[in-house]
């Protein structure tokens, strides 16, 4: 399937925009990375604060690349890398730099991806069951649903969606696909709703499963772990790592990563006295930041956002 993108059709409001920009502690001559360009909200604000520095933005979504080319064409302080955020080392090297002064990651699916029915991320609008961040590469959600075993589906729904009816839903999907291929978002959502015995009046029964499939198809948690390590290795002393996540699975990875490097490590724990201790290499900056009541009211997708900040120590 060939995808085309029209930028004006789908709007994106960047979550924790001002807070994230402040957290980066941007210097006019600094080198920064926006690892999740989306529609360029954070990138636009970073560029306003850069004078002789440079911003490298990354995204694997072809629509993001198109947006970047339209918004920042001719800006000598900006370069775009089409690829996964974990490829940050390649992105920085391709732009002619070795280390950076800050990395911003706004994790997860963007509003335009959710709002575009043709992308297949949301059950709210009927469309092809796709869910790929890059719809030109990899296995679609329809293929994943068609080919995954009961064990794989149940495990993914349980671990990535925290779905308590994971087995029932997986079984129902398998029975349904044996009758006819599952190719649209509404088709899958209806199958899930039929499988769930108890409905949550505040949440559609397909919410957790759609999240789980999206995470699996895009390998999002593995990608996040790789990106954090790559970003950490690229930071200069004093450089900031700022990460905004939207659900507990993401935030747990970010929290554990930052805490690991922010604590001293006993290199020989079997000795009775800690004699060989490695000093912390990250410093946590402030407590986790959440969206204000006003922002959450104006942008419901901000309600679950949590931002963590760390600084590379000398």
Coordinates of C-alpha atoms in Angstrom, one line a residue:
X1 CA 0.0 0.0 0.0
X2 CA 1.4 3.4 -1.0
X3 CA 0.9 6.2 1.6
X4 CA 0.7 9.9 0.9
X5 CA 0.8 12.6 3.5
X6 CA -0.8 16.0 3.8
X7 CA 0.6 18.1 6.6
X8 CA -2.3 20.5 7.1
X9 CA -4.9 17.7 7.8
X10 CA -3.5 16.6 11.1
X11 CA -2.4 18.8 13.9
X12 CA 0.0 18.0 16.8
X13 CA 0.2 19.8 20.1
X14 CA 3.6 19.1 21.7
X15 CA 3.2 18.0 25.3
X16 CA 5.3 19.7 28.1
X17 CA 6.7 22.0 25.4
X18 CA 8.0 24.8 27.6
X19 CA 9.1 22.5 30.4
X20 CA 11.1 20.3 28.0
X21 CA 12.8 23.3 26.4
X22 CA 13.7 24.6 29.8
X23 CA 15.0 21.2 30.9
X24 CA 17.4 21.0 28.0
X25 CA 19.2 24.1 29.3
X26 CA 19.9 25.2 25.7
X27 CA 23.0 27.1 24.9
X28 CA 23.2 29.3 21.8
X29 CA 26.3 27.5 20.5
X30 CA 25.2 24.0 21.5
X31 CA 24.5 20.9 19.5
X32 CA 21.1 19.2 20.2
X33 CA 19.1 16.2 19.1
X34 CA 15.4 15.9 18.9
X35 CA 15.1 12.1 18.7
X36 CA 11.4 12.1 18.0
X37 CA 10.6 14.9 15.5
X38 CA 6.9 14.2 15.1
X39 CA 5.6 17.4 13.6
X40 CA 8.5 19.6 14.8
X41 CA 6.9 21.3 17.8
X42 CA 9.9 20.8 20.1
X43 CA 12.4 21.2 17.2
X44 CA 10.9 24.7 16.4
X45 CA 11.4 25.9 19.9
X46 CA 14.9 24.5 20.2
X47 CA 15.9 26.3 16.9
X48 CA 14.6 29.6 18.4
X49 CA 17.3 29.4 21.1
X50 CA 20.1 28.3 18.9
X51 CA 22.4 31.1 17.4
X52 CA 25.5 29.4 16.0
X53 CA 24.6 25.9 17.2
X54 CA 22.9 23.0 15.5
X55 CA 19.8 20.8 15.8
X56 CA 19.7 17.2 14.5
X57 CA 16.1 15.8 14.4
X58 CA 15.3 12.2 13.9
X59 CA 12.2 10.3 12.9
X60 CA 11.4 7.1 11.0
X61 CA 8.0 8.3 9.8
X62 CA 8.1 9.5 6.2
X63 CA 5.4 12.1 7.1
X64 CA 7.8 13.6 9.6
X65 CA 10.5 13.8 7.0
X66 CA 8.2 15.6 4.7
X67 CA 7.1 18.0 7.5
X68 CA 10.8 18.8 8.3
X69 CA 11.6 19.5 4.7
X70 CA 8.7 21.9 4.5
X71 CA 9.2 23.7 7.8
X72 CA 13.0 24.1 8.0
X73 CA 14.1 24.1 4.3
X74 CA 17.2 26.2 4.0
X75 CA 17.9 26.4 7.8
X76 CA 21.7 25.9 8.1
X77 CA 21.3 25.2 11.8
X78 CA 19.0 22.2 11.2
X79 CA 19.5 18.7 9.7
X80 CA 17.1 15.8 9.6
X81 CA 17.9 12.1 9.8
X82 CA 15.3 9.6 8.4
X83 CA 15.6 6.6 10.6
X84 CA 15.0 5.1 14.1
X85 CA 15.8 7.2 17.1
X86 CA 18.3 4.5 18.3
X87 CA 20.5 5.5 15.3
X88 CA 21.4 8.7 17.0
X89 CA 25.2 8.1 16.6
X90 CA 24.8 7.8 12.9
X91 CA 22.6 10.9 12.8
X92 CA 25.1 13.0 14.7
X93 CA 28.0 11.7 12.7
X94 CA 26.2 12.3 9.4
X95 CA 25.7 16.0 10.5
X96 CA 29.5 16.3 11.2
X97 CA 29.5 16.2 15.0
X98 CA 30.9 13.8 17.6
X99 CA 29.1 14.8 20.8
X100 CA 26.0 16.7 21.7
X101 CA 24.8 19.1 24.5
X102 CA 21.4 17.7 24.8
X103 CA 19.0 15.0 23.7
X104 CA 15.2 15.2 23.8
X105 CA 12.9 12.2 23.4
X106 CA 9.1 12.5 23.2
X107 CA 8.2 8.8 23.2
X108 CA 5.3 7.1 21.6
X109 CA 2.8 7.7 18.9
X110 CA 2.1 11.3 17.7
X111 CA -1.3 12.9 17.4
X112 CA -1.2 13.0 13.5
X113 CA -0.5 9.2 13.5
X114 CA -3.5 8.6 15.7
X115 CA -5.8 10.9 13.9
X116 CA -5.0 9.6 10.4
X117 CA -7.3 6.6 9.8
X118 CA -5.1 5.4 7.0
X119 CA -2.3 4.8 9.5
X120 CA -4.3 2.3 11.5
X121 CA -3.2 3.3 15.0
X122 CA -6.6 4.0 16.4
X123 CA -9.8 2.1 16.7
X124 CA -11.8 5.4 16.8
X125 CA -11.7 5.7 13.0
X126 CA -11.9 2.7 10.7
X127 CA -8.9 2.2 8.5
X128 CA -6.4 -0.4 7.4
X129 CA -4.8 -2.3 10.3
X130 CA -1.3 -1.0 10.0
X131 CA 0.3 0.8 13.0
X132 CA 3.8 1.0 11.7
X133 CA 5.8 4.2 12.5
X134 CA 7.3 3.8 9.0
X135 CA 4.5 2.3 6.9
X136 CA 7.0 1.5 4.2
X137 CA 9.0 -1.0 6.3
X138 CA 8.4 -4.0 8.4
X139 CA 5.3 -6.1 9.4
X140 CA 2.0 -4.4 9.6
X141 CA -0.4 -5.0 12.5
X142 CA -2.7 -7.0 10.1
X143 CA 0.2 -9.3 9.3
X144 CA 1.1 -9.6 13.0
X145 CA -2.4 -10.5 13.9
X146 CA -2.6 -13.0 11.0
X147 CA 0.7 -14.8 11.8
X148 CA 1.2 -14.6 15.6
X149 CA 0.6 -17.7 17.7
X150 CA -1.8 -17.8 20.7
X151 CA 1.2 -17.8 23.1
X152 CA 2.8 -14.7 21.4
X153 CA -0.5 -12.7 21.3
X154 CA -1.4 -13.5 24.9
X155 CA 2.1 -12.6 26.1
X156 CA 2.2 -9.3 24.2
X157 CA -1.3 -8.3 25.3
X158 CA -0.4 -9.1 28.9
X159 CA 3.1 -7.6 29.0
X160 CA 2.7 -4.6 26.7
X161 CA -0.9 -3.8 27.3
X162 CA -1.3 -5.0 30.9
X163 CA -4.5 -6.7 29.6
X164 CA -6.1 -9.0 32.2
X165 CA -8.2 -10.8 29.5
X166 CA -5.2 -11.4 27.3
X167 CA -5.8 -15.1 26.8
X168 CA -9.5 -14.7 26.0
X169 CA -8.8 -12.0 23.5
X170 CA -6.0 -13.9 21.8
X171 CA -8.2 -17.0 21.5
X172 CA -11.1 -14.9 20.1
X173 CA -8.8 -13.3 17.5
X174 CA -7.5 -16.7 16.3
X175 CA -11.1 -18.1 16.0
X176 CA -12.1 -15.0 14.0
X177 CA -9.1 -15.0 11.7
X178 CA -9.8 -18.6 10.8
X179 CA -13.2 -17.4 9.4
X180 CA -11.9 -14.3 7.6
X181 CA -8.7 -12.1 7.6
X182 CA -8.7 -9.3 10.1
X183 CA -7.7 -6.2 8.0
X184 CA -9.3 -3.1 9.6
X185 CA -9.2 -1.3 12.9
X186 CA -12.9 -1.5 13.5
X187 CA -12.9 -5.2 12.7
X188 CA -10.2 -5.9 15.3
X189 CA -11.8 -3.6 17.9
X190 CA -15.2 -5.4 17.5
X191 CA -13.5 -8.8 18.0
X192 CA -11.8 -7.6 21.1
X193 CA -14.9 -6.0 22.5
X194 CA -16.8 -9.3 22.0
X195 CA -14.1 -11.2 23.8
X196 CA -14.0 -9.0 26.9
X197 CA -16.5 -10.1 29.5
X198 CA -16.5 -7.0 31.7
X199 CA -16.4 -3.5 30.2
X200 CA -14.7 -0.5 31.7
X201 CA -17.1 2.4 31.3
X202 CA -14.2 4.9 31.1
X203 CA -12.1 3.0 28.6
X204 CA -12.8 1.2 25.3
X205 CA -12.0 -2.6 25.7
X206 CA -9.6 -2.4 22.7
X207 CA -7.4 0.3 24.2
X208 CA -4.8 -1.9 25.9
X209 CA -4.6 -4.4 23.0
X210 CA -4.1 -1.7 20.4
X211 CA -1.3 -0.3 22.5
X212 CA 0.3 -3.7 22.9
X213 CA 0.2 -4.5 19.2
X214 CA 1.6 -1.1 18.3
X215 CA 4.5 -1.6 20.7
X216 CA 5.2 -5.1 19.3
X217 CA 5.0 -4.1 15.7
X218 CA 7.4 -1.2 16.1
X219 CA 9.6 -2.9 18.8
X220 CA 9.1 0.3 20.8
X221 CA 10.5 -0.8 24.2
X222 CA 13.6 -2.4 22.7
X223 CA 14.0 0.8 20.6
X224 CA 13.7 3.0 23.7
X225 CA 16.3 1.0 25.6
X226 CA 18.8 1.2 22.7
X227 CA 18.2 4.9 22.3
X228 CA 18.8 5.7 25.9
X229 CA 22.2 4.0 25.9
X230 CA 23.1 5.7 22.6
X231 CA 22.0 9.1 23.8
X232 CA 23.9 8.7 27.0
X233 CA 27.1 7.8 25.1
X234 CA 26.8 10.9 22.9
X235 CA 26.3 13.5 25.6
X236 CA 29.1 15.9 26.5
X237 CA 29.7 16.5 30.2
X238 CA 27.0 18.8 31.4
X239 CA 24.7 17.7 28.6
X240 CA 21.1 17.0 29.3
X241 CA 18.9 13.9 28.5
X242 CA 15.2 14.8 28.6
X243 CA 12.6 12.1 28.1
X244 CA 8.8 12.4 28.0
X245 CA 6.9 9.1 28.2
X246 CA 3.2 8.3 28.2
X247 CA 2.7 5.0 29.9
X248 CA 4.2 3.0 32.7
X249 CA 6.1 0.6 30.6
X250 CA 8.1 3.4 28.9
X251 CA 8.5 5.4 32.1
X252 CA 9.8 2.3 34.0
X253 CA 12.6 1.8 31.4
X254 CA 13.6 5.5 31.6
X255 CA 13.5 5.7 35.4
X256 CA 15.6 2.5 35.8
X257 CA 18.1 3.7 33.2
X258 CA 18.6 7.1 34.8
X259 CA 18.8 5.7 38.3
X260 CA 21.3 3.1 37.2
X261 CA 23.8 5.7 36.0
X262 CA 22.9 8.2 38.9
X263 CA 24.0 5.8 41.6
X264 CA 27.6 4.7 42.6
X265 CA 28.3 1.1 41.6
X266 CA 30.2 -1.4 43.7
X267 CA 32.4 -3.1 41.1
X268 CA 33.3 -6.0 43.4
X269 CA 30.1 -6.6 45.5
X270 CA 31.5 -9.9 46.9
X271 CA 34.1 -8.1 49.0
X272 CA 33.0 -7.4 52.6
X273 CA 34.0 -3.7 52.2
X274 CA 33.2 -1.6 49.1
X275 CA 36.7 -0.7 47.9
X276 CA 36.2 -0.4 44.2
X277 CA 33.3 1.9 43.6
X278 CA 32.5 3.6 40.3
X279 CA 31.1 7.1 40.7
X280 CA 27.8 8.1 39.3
X281 CA 27.9 9.4 35.7
X282 CA 24.4 11.0 35.6
X283 CA 22.8 13.5 37.9
X284 CA 19.0 13.5 38.2
X285 CA 17.6 17.0 37.7
X286 CA 14.4 17.8 39.7
X287 CA 11.6 15.4 40.3
X288 CA 9.6 13.9 37.4
X289 CA 7.6 16.6 35.7
X290 CA 3.9 16.2 34.8
X291 CA 1.6 18.3 32.7
X292 CA -0.3 21.1 34.5
X293 CA -4.0 20.9 35.1
X294 CA -4.5 23.5 32.4
X295 CA -2.4 21.7 29.8
X296 CA -4.2 18.4 30.6
X297 CA -7.6 20.1 30.2
X298 CA -6.6 21.6 26.8
X299 CA -4.8 18.5 25.6
X300 CA -6.1 15.2 27.0
X301 CA -3.1 13.3 25.6
X302 CA -0.9 15.2 28.1
X303 CA -2.7 13.7 31.1
X304 CA -0.4 10.6 31.2
X305 CA 2.8 12.4 30.3
X306 CA 5.8 12.2 32.6
X307 CA 9.1 13.9 31.9
X308 CA 12.4 12.8 33.5
X309 CA 15.7 14.8 33.2
X310 CA 19.3 13.8 33.8
X311 CA 22.6 15.6 33.3
X312 CA 25.9 13.9 32.3
X313 CA 28.6 14.4 34.9
X314 CA 32.2 15.1 34.1

